[in-house]
């Protein structure tokens, strides 16, 4: 375990402040959920991954959509790709997300571009917003052709399915 040398007091309500430097390096934002674990005499905090609990049927649906639209589909949290389907799935699965993707998630705006991870590919990012918190994104990547209106509508459907699944 790595030590930081930082010491914090517990206030009368049992709260401690996580230093800004640590929150920034771990991308912990205000309102984000943390899991609390005990390991003998240690308290361990870990970012709670809300997206990773989606069902197998949702994964299968995304696989079908990916094949039907000839589009690679990625589902991310605010740190890494959690699920990937399509031709580029192996390249991006469990990899950290680019700063441009992270910024789109934080800005809570759909972003369309043609440069991702050093590659010239058409892609679109749609942040997943639950209760005002940006928790991840759905990304469509096309190796050839442009991402059209149909793919954007399908992306909206996937995002809404994920939101409903996570809120349950």
mmCIF file of N, CA and C in Angstrom, residues 43-130:
data_model
loop_
_atom_site.group_PDB
_atom_site.id
_atom_site.type_symbol
_atom_site.label_atom_id
_atom_site.label_comp_id
_atom_site.label_asym_id
_atom_site.label_seq_id
_atom_site.Cartn_x
_atom_site.Cartn_y
_atom_site.Cartn_z
ATOM 1 N N UNK A 43 -9.409 0.998 6.686
ATOM 2 C CA UNK A 43 -10.609 1.390 5.950
ATOM 3 C C UNK A 43 -10.169 1.658 4.517
ATOM 4 N N UNK A 44 -10.816 0.992 3.582
ATOM 5 C CA UNK A 44 -10.456 1.135 2.171
ATOM 6 C C UNK A 44 -11.629 1.759 1.429
ATOM 7 N N UNK A 45 -11.342 2.810 0.666
ATOM 8 C CA UNK A 45 -12.348 3.465 -0.166
ATOM 9 C C UNK A 45 -12.066 3.123 -1.622
ATOM 10 N N UNK A 46 -13.141 2.826 -2.369
ATOM 11 C CA UNK A 46 -12.987 2.532 -3.800
ATOM 12 C C UNK A 46 -14.164 3.163 -4.530
ATOM 13 N N UNK A 47 -13.865 3.735 -5.708
ATOM 14 C CA UNK A 47 -14.944 4.308 -6.507
ATOM 15 C C UNK A 47 -15.953 3.222 -6.840
ATOM 16 N N UNK A 48 -17.231 3.522 -6.673
ATOM 17 C CA UNK A 48 -18.302 2.569 -6.975
ATOM 18 C C UNK A 48 -18.602 2.644 -8.460
ATOM 19 N N UNK A 49 -18.510 1.505 -9.109
ATOM 20 C CA UNK A 49 -18.773 1.405 -10.537
ATOM 21 C C UNK A 49 -20.237 1.055 -10.747
ATOM 22 N N UNK A 50 -21.055 2.062 -11.042
ATOM 23 C CA UNK A 50 -22.489 1.843 -11.210
ATOM 24 C C UNK A 50 -22.824 1.143 -12.515
ATOM 25 N N UNK A 51 -22.023 1.363 -13.541
ATOM 26 C CA UNK A 51 -22.343 0.824 -14.869
ATOM 27 C C UNK A 51 -22.048 -0.661 -14.968
ATOM 28 N N UNK A 52 -21.054 -1.152 -14.269
ATOM 29 C CA UNK A 52 -20.584 -2.520 -14.473
ATOM 30 C C UNK A 52 -21.612 -3.595 -14.130
ATOM 31 N N UNK A 53 -22.734 -3.228 -13.523
ATOM 32 C CA UNK A 53 -23.719 -4.223 -13.146
ATOM 33 C C UNK A 53 -24.792 -4.466 -14.188
ATOM 34 N N UNK A 54 -24.570 -4.037 -15.429
ATOM 35 C CA UNK A 54 -25.625 -4.251 -16.432
ATOM 36 C C UNK A 54 -25.773 -5.733 -16.732
ATOM 37 N N UNK A 55 -26.934 -6.078 -17.243
ATOM 38 C CA UNK A 55 -27.288 -7.488 -17.412
ATOM 39 C C UNK A 55 -26.727 -8.088 -18.697
ATOM 40 N N UNK A 56 -26.699 -9.419 -18.736
ATOM 41 C CA UNK A 56 -26.254 -10.139 -19.931
ATOM 42 C C UNK A 56 -27.136 -9.838 -21.121
ATOM 43 N N UNK A 57 -28.431 -9.668 -20.896
ATOM 44 C CA UNK A 57 -29.336 -9.395 -22.010
ATOM 45 C C UNK A 57 -29.028 -8.045 -22.647
ATOM 46 N N UNK A 58 -28.602 -7.071 -21.845
ATOM 47 C CA UNK A 58 -28.214 -5.778 -22.387
ATOM 48 C C UNK A 58 -26.935 -5.911 -23.216
ATOM 49 N N UNK A 59 -25.988 -6.694 -22.732
ATOM 50 C CA UNK A 59 -24.762 -6.961 -23.503
ATOM 51 C C UNK A 59 -25.096 -7.607 -24.836
ATOM 52 N N UNK A 60 -25.986 -8.567 -24.827
ATOM 53 C CA UNK A 60 -26.380 -9.244 -26.066
ATOM 54 C C UNK A 60 -27.045 -8.276 -27.034
ATOM 55 N N UNK A 61 -27.892 -7.412 -26.514
ATOM 56 C CA UNK A 61 -28.550 -6.411 -27.348
ATOM 57 C C UNK A 61 -27.518 -5.491 -28.004
ATOM 58 N N UNK A 62 -26.534 -5.053 -27.236
ATOM 59 C CA UNK A 62 -25.505 -4.167 -27.774
ATOM 60 C C UNK A 62 -24.671 -4.900 -28.821
ATOM 61 N N UNK A 63 -24.380 -6.182 -28.602
ATOM 62 C CA UNK A 63 -23.685 -6.982 -29.625
ATOM 63 C C UNK A 63 -24.483 -7.030 -30.920
ATOM 64 N N UNK A 64 -25.775 -7.251 -30.819
ATOM 65 C CA UNK A 64 -26.638 -7.332 -32.006
ATOM 66 C C UNK A 64 -26.651 -5.990 -32.742
ATOM 67 N N UNK A 65 -26.785 -4.902 -31.990
ATOM 68 C CA UNK A 65 -26.808 -3.565 -32.596
ATOM 69 C C UNK A 65 -25.468 -3.270 -33.264
ATOM 70 N N UNK A 66 -24.384 -3.651 -32.615
ATOM 71 C CA UNK A 66 -23.050 -3.425 -33.172
ATOM 72 C C UNK A 66 -22.893 -4.124 -34.520
ATOM 73 N N UNK A 67 -23.320 -5.367 -34.587
ATOM 74 C CA UNK A 67 -23.219 -6.121 -35.849
ATOM 75 C C UNK A 67 -24.138 -5.544 -36.914
ATOM 76 N N UNK A 68 -25.367 -5.188 -36.533
ATOM 77 C CA UNK A 68 -26.347 -4.689 -37.505
ATOM 78 C C UNK A 68 -25.935 -3.341 -38.097
ATOM 79 N N UNK A 69 -25.257 -2.510 -37.311
ATOM 80 C CA UNK A 69 -24.880 -1.178 -37.782
ATOM 81 C C UNK A 69 -23.420 -1.095 -38.230
ATOM 82 N N UNK A 70 -22.687 -2.208 -38.115
ATOM 83 C CA UNK A 70 -21.259 -2.235 -38.446
ATOM 84 C C UNK A 70 -20.511 -1.117 -37.696
ATOM 85 N N UNK A 71 -20.822 -1.018 -36.413
ATOM 86 C CA UNK A 71 -20.271 0.021 -35.547
ATOM 87 C C UNK A 71 -19.696 -0.633 -34.301
ATOM 88 N N UNK A 72 -18.536 -0.171 -33.874
ATOM 89 C CA UNK A 72 -18.016 -0.608 -32.579
ATOM 90 C C UNK A 72 -18.686 0.234 -31.508
ATOM 91 N N UNK A 73 -19.148 -0.419 -30.448
ATOM 92 C CA UNK A 73 -19.848 0.271 -29.367
ATOM 93 C C UNK A 73 -19.079 0.034 -28.071
ATOM 94 N N UNK A 74 -18.764 1.127 -27.384
ATOM 95 C CA UNK A 74 -18.057 1.057 -26.107
ATOM 96 C C UNK A 74 -18.947 1.645 -25.024
ATOM 97 N N UNK A 75 -18.895 1.056 -23.843
ATOM 98 C CA UNK A 75 -19.551 1.620 -22.668
ATOM 99 C C UNK A 75 -18.444 1.863 -21.655
ATOM 100 N N UNK A 76 -18.383 3.095 -21.149
ATOM 101 C CA UNK A 76 -17.309 3.465 -20.229
ATOM 102 C C UNK A 76 -17.878 3.986 -18.919
ATOM 103 N N UNK A 77 -17.021 3.968 -17.894
ATOM 104 C CA UNK A 77 -17.304 4.789 -16.727
ATOM 105 C C UNK A 77 -16.471 6.049 -16.945
ATOM 106 N N UNK A 78 -16.098 6.768 -15.923
ATOM 107 C CA UNK A 78 -15.314 7.978 -16.137
ATOM 108 C C UNK A 78 -13.806 7.706 -16.205
ATOM 109 N N UNK A 79 -13.427 6.430 -16.124
ATOM 110 C CA UNK A 79 -12.011 6.070 -16.150
ATOM 111 C C UNK A 79 -11.605 5.162 -17.309
ATOM 112 N N UNK A 80 -12.432 4.133 -17.578
ATOM 113 C CA UNK A 80 -12.010 3.111 -18.533
ATOM 114 C C UNK A 80 -13.207 2.535 -19.280
ATOM 115 N N UNK A 81 -12.909 1.774 -20.316
ATOM 116 C CA UNK A 81 -13.950 1.077 -21.070
ATOM 117 C C UNK A 81 -14.326 -0.188 -20.325
ATOM 118 N N UNK A 82 -15.626 -0.334 -20.030
ATOM 119 C CA UNK A 82 -16.115 -1.484 -19.277
ATOM 120 C C UNK A 82 -16.664 -2.575 -20.180
ATOM 121 N N UNK A 83 -17.175 -2.180 -21.333
ATOM 122 C CA UNK A 83 -17.770 -3.127 -22.280
ATOM 123 C C UNK A 83 -17.478 -2.634 -23.682
ATOM 124 N N UNK A 84 -17.171 -3.560 -24.568
ATOM 125 C CA UNK A 84 -16.899 -3.188 -25.954
ATOM 126 C C UNK A 84 -17.409 -4.284 -26.871
ATOM 127 N N UNK A 85 -17.999 -3.855 -27.983
ATOM 128 C CA UNK A 85 -18.516 -4.781 -28.967
ATOM 129 C C UNK A 85 -18.166 -4.261 -30.349
ATOM 130 N N UNK A 86 -17.846 -5.167 -31.261
ATOM 131 C CA UNK A 86 -17.508 -4.753 -32.622
ATOM 132 C C UNK A 86 -16.059 -5.020 -32.952
ATOM 133 N N UNK A 87 -15.657 -4.588 -34.136
ATOM 134 C CA UNK A 87 -14.310 -4.859 -34.640
ATOM 135 C C UNK A 87 -13.197 -4.295 -33.762
ATOM 136 N N UNK A 88 -13.452 -3.180 -33.112
ATOM 137 C CA UNK A 88 -12.411 -2.523 -32.309
ATOM 138 C C UNK A 88 -12.498 -2.855 -30.822
ATOM 139 N N UNK A 89 -13.343 -3.822 -30.470
ATOM 140 C CA UNK A 89 -13.590 -4.091 -29.051
ATOM 141 C C UNK A 89 -12.321 -4.498 -28.298
ATOM 142 N N UNK A 90 -11.498 -5.338 -28.890
ATOM 143 C CA UNK A 90 -10.282 -5.793 -28.199
ATOM 144 C C UNK A 90 -9.326 -4.636 -27.951
ATOM 145 N N UNK A 91 -9.280 -3.692 -28.881
ATOM 146 C CA UNK A 91 -8.367 -2.560 -28.763
ATOM 147 C C UNK A 91 -8.707 -1.645 -27.591
ATOM 148 N N UNK A 92 -9.997 -1.513 -27.261
ATOM 149 C CA UNK A 92 -10.415 -0.541 -26.262
ATOM 150 C C UNK A 92 -10.890 -1.136 -24.940
ATOM 151 N N UNK A 93 -11.215 -2.411 -24.893
ATOM 152 C CA UNK A 93 -11.771 -3.016 -23.693
ATOM 153 C C UNK A 93 -10.808 -2.907 -22.510
ATOM 154 N N UNK A 94 -11.313 -2.402 -21.386
ATOM 155 C CA UNK A 94 -10.584 -2.212 -20.120
ATOM 156 C C UNK A 94 -9.431 -1.210 -20.206
ATOM 157 N N UNK A 95 -9.367 -0.472 -21.291
ATOM 158 C CA UNK A 95 -8.321 0.546 -21.445
ATOM 159 C C UNK A 95 -8.819 1.876 -20.878
ATOM 160 N N UNK A 96 -7.898 2.705 -20.360
ATOM 161 C CA UNK A 96 -8.306 4.034 -19.881
ATOM 162 C C UNK A 96 -8.886 4.861 -21.030
ATOM 163 N N UNK A 97 -9.833 5.722 -20.718
ATOM 164 C CA UNK A 97 -10.420 6.570 -21.748
ATOM 165 C C UNK A 97 -9.518 7.778 -22.008
ATOM 166 N N UNK A 98 -9.596 8.327 -23.210
ATOM 167 C CA UNK A 98 -8.849 9.537 -23.573
ATOM 168 C C UNK A 98 -9.351 10.728 -22.781
ATOM 169 N N UNK A 99 -8.521 11.748 -22.669
ATOM 170 C CA UNK A 99 -8.941 12.987 -22.017
ATOM 171 C C UNK A 99 -10.104 13.633 -22.764
ATOM 172 N N UNK A 100 -10.130 13.517 -24.096
ATOM 173 C CA UNK A 100 -11.220 14.123 -24.873
ATOM 174 C C UNK A 100 -12.557 13.448 -24.534
ATOM 175 N N UNK A 101 -12.542 12.130 -24.308
ATOM 176 C CA UNK A 101 -13.750 11.406 -23.921
ATOM 177 C C UNK A 101 -14.150 11.827 -22.502
ATOM 178 N N UNK A 102 -13.177 11.864 -21.606
ATOM 179 C CA UNK A 102 -13.439 12.276 -20.219
ATOM 180 C C UNK A 102 -14.052 13.676 -20.179
ATOM 181 N N UNK A 103 -13.498 14.594 -20.972
ATOM 182 C CA UNK A 103 -14.014 15.960 -20.996
ATOM 183 C C UNK A 103 -15.440 16.015 -21.528
ATOM 184 N N UNK A 104 -15.758 15.196 -22.523
ATOM 185 C CA UNK A 104 -17.135 15.145 -23.042
ATOM 186 C C UNK A 104 -18.091 14.648 -21.964
ATOM 187 N N UNK A 105 -17.648 13.661 -21.188
ATOM 188 C CA UNK A 105 -18.484 13.135 -20.105
ATOM 189 C C UNK A 105 -18.720 14.223 -19.055
ATOM 190 N N UNK A 106 -17.665 14.893 -18.645
ATOM 191 C CA UNK A 106 -17.759 15.919 -17.607
ATOM 192 C C UNK A 106 -18.606 17.106 -18.081
ATOM 193 N N UNK A 107 -18.479 17.470 -19.358
ATOM 194 C CA UNK A 107 -19.276 18.588 -19.900
ATOM 195 C C UNK A 107 -20.725 18.198 -20.140
ATOM 196 N N UNK A 108 -20.995 16.873 -20.074
ATOM 197 C CA UNK A 108 -22.359 16.359 -20.257
ATOM 198 C C UNK A 108 -22.928 16.712 -21.625
ATOM 199 N N UNK A 109 -22.069 16.693 -22.639
ATOM 200 C CA UNK A 109 -22.494 17.029 -23.996
ATOM 201 C C UNK A 109 -22.084 15.931 -24.968
ATOM 202 N N UNK A 110 -22.985 15.658 -25.902
ATOM 203 C CA UNK A 110 -22.658 14.722 -26.980
ATOM 204 C C UNK A 110 -21.540 15.344 -27.798
ATOM 205 N N UNK A 111 -20.545 14.519 -28.132
ATOM 206 C CA UNK A 111 -19.402 15.012 -28.894
ATOM 207 C C UNK A 111 -19.173 14.109 -30.087
ATOM 208 N N UNK A 112 -19.026 14.706 -31.249
ATOM 209 C CA UNK A 112 -18.743 13.960 -32.473
ATOM 210 C C UNK A 112 -17.395 14.422 -32.986
ATOM 211 N N UNK A 113 -16.529 13.475 -33.319
ATOM 212 C CA UNK A 113 -15.179 13.813 -33.766
ATOM 213 C C UNK A 113 -14.664 12.702 -34.660
ATOM 214 N N UNK A 114 -13.441 12.853 -35.134
ATOM 215 C CA UNK A 114 -12.864 11.803 -35.977
ATOM 216 C C UNK A 114 -11.433 11.464 -35.585
ATOM 217 N N UNK A 115 -11.093 11.662 -34.316
ATOM 218 C CA UNK A 115 -9.752 11.314 -33.856
ATOM 219 C C UNK A 115 -9.851 10.765 -32.447
ATOM 220 N N UNK A 116 -9.611 9.465 -32.288
ATOM 221 C CA UNK A 116 -9.710 8.818 -30.978
ATOM 222 C C UNK A 116 -8.486 7.931 -30.768
ATOM 223 N N UNK A 117 -7.860 8.067 -29.621
ATOM 224 C CA UNK A 117 -6.693 7.252 -29.245
ATOM 225 C C UNK A 117 -5.643 7.199 -30.347
ATOM 226 N N UNK A 118 -5.370 8.338 -30.962
ATOM 227 C CA UNK A 118 -4.337 8.392 -31.991
ATOM 228 C C UNK A 118 -4.756 7.836 -33.333
ATOM 229 N N UNK A 119 -6.014 7.474 -33.490
ATOM 230 C CA UNK A 119 -6.495 6.914 -34.753
ATOM 231 C C UNK A 119 -7.519 7.852 -35.384
ATOM 232 N N UNK A 120 -7.504 7.896 -36.705
ATOM 233 C CA UNK A 120 -8.448 8.730 -37.439
ATOM 234 C C UNK A 120 -9.710 7.928 -37.728
ATOM 235 N N UNK A 121 -10.621 7.893 -36.769
ATOM 236 C CA UNK A 121 -11.874 7.149 -36.879
ATOM 237 C C UNK A 121 -13.028 8.068 -36.491
ATOM 238 N N UNK A 122 -14.148 7.959 -37.202
ATOM 239 C CA UNK A 122 -15.344 8.728 -36.850
ATOM 240 C C UNK A 122 -15.920 8.145 -35.555
ATOM 241 N N UNK A 123 -16.168 8.996 -34.562
ATOM 242 C CA UNK A 123 -16.779 8.509 -33.319
ATOM 243 C C UNK A 123 -17.710 9.554 -32.744
ATOM 244 N N UNK A 124 -18.607 9.091 -31.901
ATOM 245 C CA UNK A 124 -19.525 9.974 -31.189
ATOM 246 C C UNK A 124 -19.634 9.471 -29.748
ATOM 247 N N UNK A 125 -19.600 10.407 -28.806
ATOM 248 C CA UNK A 125 -19.669 10.097 -27.375
ATOM 249 C C UNK A 125 -20.953 10.688 -26.813
ATOM 250 N N UNK A 126 -21.724 9.866 -26.106
ATOM 251 C CA UNK A 126 -22.917 10.340 -25.413
ATOM 252 C C UNK A 126 -22.754 10.052 -23.925
ATOM 253 N N UNK A 127 -22.623 11.099 -23.100
ATOM 254 C CA UNK A 127 -22.500 10.876 -21.655
ATOM 255 C C UNK A 127 -23.752 10.214 -21.074
ATOM 256 N N UNK A 128 -23.547 9.434 -20.022
ATOM 257 C CA UNK A 128 -24.643 8.821 -19.273
ATOM 258 C C UNK A 128 -24.809 9.644 -17.996
ATOM 259 N N UNK A 129 -25.970 10.293 -17.871
ATOM 260 C CA UNK A 129 -26.237 11.173 -16.738
ATOM 261 C C UNK A 129 -27.348 10.566 -15.888
ATOM 262 N N UNK A 130 -27.061 10.355 -14.607
ATOM 263 C CA UNK A 130 -28.055 9.831 -13.677
ATOM 264 C C UNK A 130 -28.117 10.754 -12.465
#
